[in-house]
Amino acid sequence: MNKYLGNKSALALFLLPALILYSVILIYPVLQTVLRSFYDWDGLSTLTFSGLSNYRELFSDPLLATSLKNGLIFAIVLAVFQIGLGTLLALICADPRTRGRKILKTSYFIPVVLSVTVVCQLWIAIYDPTNGLINRLFDLLNIPYQQNWLSSPTASIIAIAFVNAWQFMGYQFALLYAGVKSVPEDYFEAATIDGCSKWRAHWHVTLPLMRETYKFCFIIAITSGIGAFVQMLIMTNGGPGTTNYTMTFMIYRYAFMESNYGYACAVSVLLVLISLLATVVINKLFDRGQTA
Amino acid sequence: MKKTYRSWSAALLVLTMSIGLVACGEDNSTSSKSEAGDGTIKLKVYAQHFDDDTIKPFDYAVEELKKKMPNVEIELDPAVQDGGQKLKTYAATGNMPDIYLADWSVLQTFAKSKNVEVLDNYDTTAEFKKNLNPGVESRLVAPDNHVYAYPETGIEFQMIYYNKSIFEKVGIKTPLKTIDQMADAAKKLKAAGYVPMSIFAKEKWITTAFYNGLVTREQPHGFGALDQKGVIALPKAFVTAAQQMKQLQRAGLFDANATNTNYDQASSLFYQGKAAMFVNGQWEIYSSQEKLGDQVDWMYWPAKDEATYENSKYFIDGSGSPQGYAVSPSSKNKETAVKVAAFLATKSAEYRYTQLGSPIVSQKVDKPMASNVPAMMQRVVKELLPNAQEYAQLLSNTKIQNTINDNTQNLMVDNFSEQDFVNNLNSTLEKEN
């Protein structure tokens, strides 16, 4: 075995198929997108080189500000809800004294396997301003907070983000649960013997030891938020107006509704860069905490 | 080691070549077919074929084609409502059908990329023009003065449908001639527990059509006025229309959830008697008459006062955008395809006129109209079309169009004012014009 591992040519040969596949389905399209973002192109005609004009136009596009703001709100809602609640549920389910743990674990994961369309339709009905469950509930409890949830310029993005957060909370829960279970029980027991309460022990022992899990969970939540699309498309079609646009929605609009593929490529490049930046920042933040 | 190395190299080479062959291989089932050995010409036609309104005229046209050109065999490729994405994919992959149904936005892109045959100099086009119904030239001839497709329908337009029984029950006099009357009616209807006007505003075009209806009361050319160079601020008629639309929204004309309501939900509200009014194209006449019978009728768009209403009621809220059966320049039987495209459009129009009783067709038909024409369509035939003064003009600029679509939808919700509308439009007009 060592003989083969020491042979660089053999290693290269074994890696080649994966490398080719990776290049064809990932690297090549990304490079093409970057290249085409410097062209004026409708998707069919000959490309016309336009230098940085797509980028100049993009930074003065009012849709970009809306999309970035919405992406940020979406990411925050996902991070807070999925990771916050996911952690709480993971700790509860990991506690051997919790009854019905298996049922709970399965229940939290059920929304993940449902179709996004089904989930969105369900929540469209729940958010209905006239007959929806939420407004009816507020009405029943005499709480004067009835909203037009999906048409409000301020509330709609949070309402939509919540649907995504609710559906995929089970996924983050599964990761966090695995993270909790990977922490040796001895540490937790030692802390409780030293007089720590259960929650203080989790705060000081379990959670800090789940640093890598959290890093991964935050990267998923933040990049999913920045690139959110499907829920907006199904629930409000980006509207009213462009209220619920995100960067992915911008790409969809410019590529498929306006046949401005060059510009859509520029938006795509910016989206990739922002996602990479978010990933780097999260990595740095978590690594800094570790070295401090 | 050398042997293993060679084996792996060979295996990789075979794999790579296989992938290459599969990727580059042409799918004969979808390619344009040339003349068969027996003289039969097979043409692939991408056409709408999903409900009675689209299946019956097309099938009739194909049956007629068999009599006229027995050597032509049509292979149907049913169109999907995807904003032209399937067609664009065909074009991008060099896999265009011989004949395809396309709208102006697709035709514009295809004209630039040379995926549509310019039909200007064909004898068939001259013949088609000769038989064109008066007033619908803009449906055939594009703003750049070229002919790209043969239309089957004339200029379609939007109208306001209303439930006579509900209006009578609530005690509202019809027709509603002014914006104030419509706003008052909205309040009364809402108080009586009805949705005053059902609108599927999840689709932006319908809010745009509603707005255009109000614009045409004072500006018969509609959105066409915004396409002119130098127009960098929204003209007065458009500002007035935005104020009127907002006034109606504030009066509660539209359902609170309008921007999240699709066609099925909006139409079922109207047909179940929960909504008093409904807005859609004249093509809704058949469905509404079938579902509501004599209870339903249509009204003209309201204006700022009764005098304006009387002066402008025959300005039509519909513009003649080029659309129809186009031909691919890469068709192996282009000459035949052009003839067949024109024939399909003509015969589909004939079916719509003679069997469905629709007068909104592109070509003159010398056969009698169907006897069972719905009463509302009879009103269109006798009252509206002969008196039509102006049709709204086409807006070609996609960016201005998209800004209008976005902002008319915004007018449906609180927290968005008419001033926001004007500011957003002015910003786009300044950039584009």
Tab-separated table of C-alpha atoms in Angstrom, chain A residues 3-4 7 9-10 13-14 16-17 20-21 42-46 57 60-63 121 124 127-130 148 150-154 233-243 245 253-261 263, chain B residues 1 4-6 8-9 12 15-16 19 82-83 85 87-93 105 108-110 112-115 202-204 255-260 262 265 398-399 402-403 405-407 409-410 413-416 427 431-432:
chain	number	residue	atom	x	y	z
A	3	LYS	CA	4.492	1.609	-2.252
A	4	TYR	CA	1.510	2.993	-4.155
A	7	ASN	CA	4.251	6.823	-6.162
A	9	SER	CA	2.372	9.173	-10.822
A	10	ALA	CA	0.004	6.511	-9.532
A	13	LEU	CA	-3.600	8.772	-12.168
A	14	PHE	CA	-6.113	7.811	-9.502
A	16	LEU	CA	-7.355	12.306	-12.520
A	17	PRO	CA	-10.975	11.104	-13.067
A	20	ILE	CA	-11.585	15.928	-14.607
A	21	LEU	CA	-15.126	15.540	-13.315
A	42	ASP	CA	-28.175	38.028	-24.576
A	43	GLY	CA	-27.510	34.295	-24.284
A	44	LEU	CA	-27.742	33.632	-28.022
A	45	SER	CA	-26.073	36.364	-30.057
A	46	THR	CA	-22.344	36.903	-30.463
A	57	GLU	CA	-23.876	49.135	-13.782
A	60	SER	CA	-25.450	51.516	-9.261
A	61	ASP	CA	-28.366	49.094	-9.550
A	62	PRO	CA	-30.951	49.790	-6.814
A	63	LEU	CA	-31.897	46.096	-6.888
A	121	GLN	CA	-47.985	26.352	-0.034
A	124	ILE	CA	-48.880	30.706	2.232
A	127	TYR	CA	-49.812	33.615	6.401
A	128	ASP	CA	-53.054	34.497	4.574
A	129	PRO	CA	-54.110	37.907	5.918
A	130	THR	CA	-57.829	37.088	5.982
A	148	ASN	CA	-50.421	41.190	5.664
A	150	LEU	CA	-46.393	38.276	2.567
A	151	SER	CA	-47.160	41.729	1.172
A	152	SER	CA	-45.608	43.854	3.867
A	153	PRO	CA	-42.326	45.471	2.714
A	154	THR	CA	-40.851	44.962	6.185
A	233	LEU	CA	-40.168	32.544	-6.087
A	234	ILE	CA	-42.963	30.292	-4.871
A	235	MET	CA	-44.407	32.433	-2.116
A	236	THR	CA	-44.328	35.962	-3.536
A	237	ASN	CA	-42.577	35.763	-6.899
A	238	GLY	CA	-40.156	38.323	-5.493
A	239	GLY	CA	-42.920	40.844	-4.930
A	240	PRO	CA	-44.670	43.017	-4.219
A	241	GLY	CA	-42.533	44.800	-6.776
A	242	THR	CA	-38.982	43.822	-5.953
A	243	THR	CA	-39.426	43.832	-2.176
A	245	TYR	CA	-35.487	40.096	-4.256
A	253	ARG	CA	-34.534	38.143	-13.615
A	254	TYR	CA	-31.657	39.414	-15.714
A	255	ALA	CA	-30.878	36.066	-17.339
A	256	PHE	CA	-34.339	34.711	-18.013
A	257	MET	CA	-36.683	37.681	-17.988
A	258	GLU	CA	-34.458	40.285	-19.611
A	259	SER	CA	-32.118	38.010	-21.626
A	260	ASN	CA	-29.169	39.961	-20.229
A	261	TYR	CA	-26.889	37.026	-19.518
A	263	TYR	CA	-25.055	41.162	-16.554
B	1	MET	CA	3.456	-1.159	-12.307
B	4	THR	CA	-1.260	-1.306	-14.312
B	5	TYR	CA	-0.428	2.169	-15.526
B	6	ARG	CA	-1.246	1.202	-19.126
B	8	TRP	CA	-5.656	2.567	-16.197
B	9	SER	CA	-4.659	4.855	-19.049
B	12	LEU	CA	-9.539	6.396	-18.784
B	15	LEU	CA	-14.234	6.593	-20.515
B	16	THR	CA	-13.323	10.052	-21.781
B	19	ILE	CA	-18.445	10.755	-22.448
B	82	ASP	CA	-41.929	29.325	-19.479
B	83	GLY	CA	-41.258	32.770	-20.874
B	85	GLN	CA	-36.862	29.426	-22.059
B	87	LEU	CA	-37.245	27.875	-27.238
B	88	LYS	CA	-34.126	29.767	-26.217
B	89	THR	CA	-32.540	26.485	-25.183
B	90	TYR	CA	-33.407	25.030	-28.587
B	91	ALA	CA	-31.781	28.054	-30.196
B	92	ALA	CA	-28.674	27.890	-28.010
B	93	THR	CA	-28.194	24.211	-28.845
B	105	SER	CA	-39.874	39.350	-26.352
B	108	GLN	CA	-36.671	40.341	-30.465
B	109	THR	CA	-33.920	38.127	-29.037
B	110	PHE	CA	-34.146	35.702	-31.946
B	112	LYS	CA	-30.676	39.662	-32.990
B	113	SER	CA	-29.232	36.155	-32.931
B	114	LYS	CA	-30.634	35.257	-36.368
B	115	ASN	CA	-32.810	32.441	-35.101
B	202	LYS	CA	-49.095	37.646	-8.251
B	203	GLU	CA	-48.657	37.984	-12.020
B	204	LYS	CA	-47.334	41.457	-12.636
B	255	ASP	CA	-58.188	42.024	-1.848
B	256	ALA	CA	-55.578	42.462	0.917
B	257	ASN	CA	-53.759	39.413	-0.395
B	258	ALA	CA	-53.917	40.475	-4.053
B	259	THR	CA	-50.176	40.337	-4.712
B	260	ASN	CA	-50.106	36.712	-3.612
B	262	ASN	CA	-52.848	33.570	-8.648
B	265	GLN	CA	-57.667	31.748	-6.794
B	398	THR	CA	-37.738	45.810	-21.404
B	399	LYS	CA	-36.298	47.833	-18.534
B	402	ASN	CA	-40.140	45.742	-15.923
B	403	THR	CA	-40.128	48.915	-13.820
B	405	ASN	CA	-44.579	45.821	-13.812
B	406	ASP	CA	-42.794	46.036	-10.458
B	407	ASN	CA	-44.290	49.328	-9.456
B	409	GLN	CA	-47.753	45.610	-8.342
B	410	ASN	CA	-46.381	47.759	-5.526
B	413	VAL	CA	-50.055	47.292	-1.157
B	414	ASP	CA	-49.982	49.789	1.706
B	415	ASN	CA	-46.749	51.644	2.454
B	416	PHE	CA	-46.138	52.370	-1.223
B	427	SER	CA	-35.413	57.165	-12.388
B	431	LYS	CA	-31.579	56.200	-17.597
B	432	GLU	CA	-33.262	54.655	-20.641
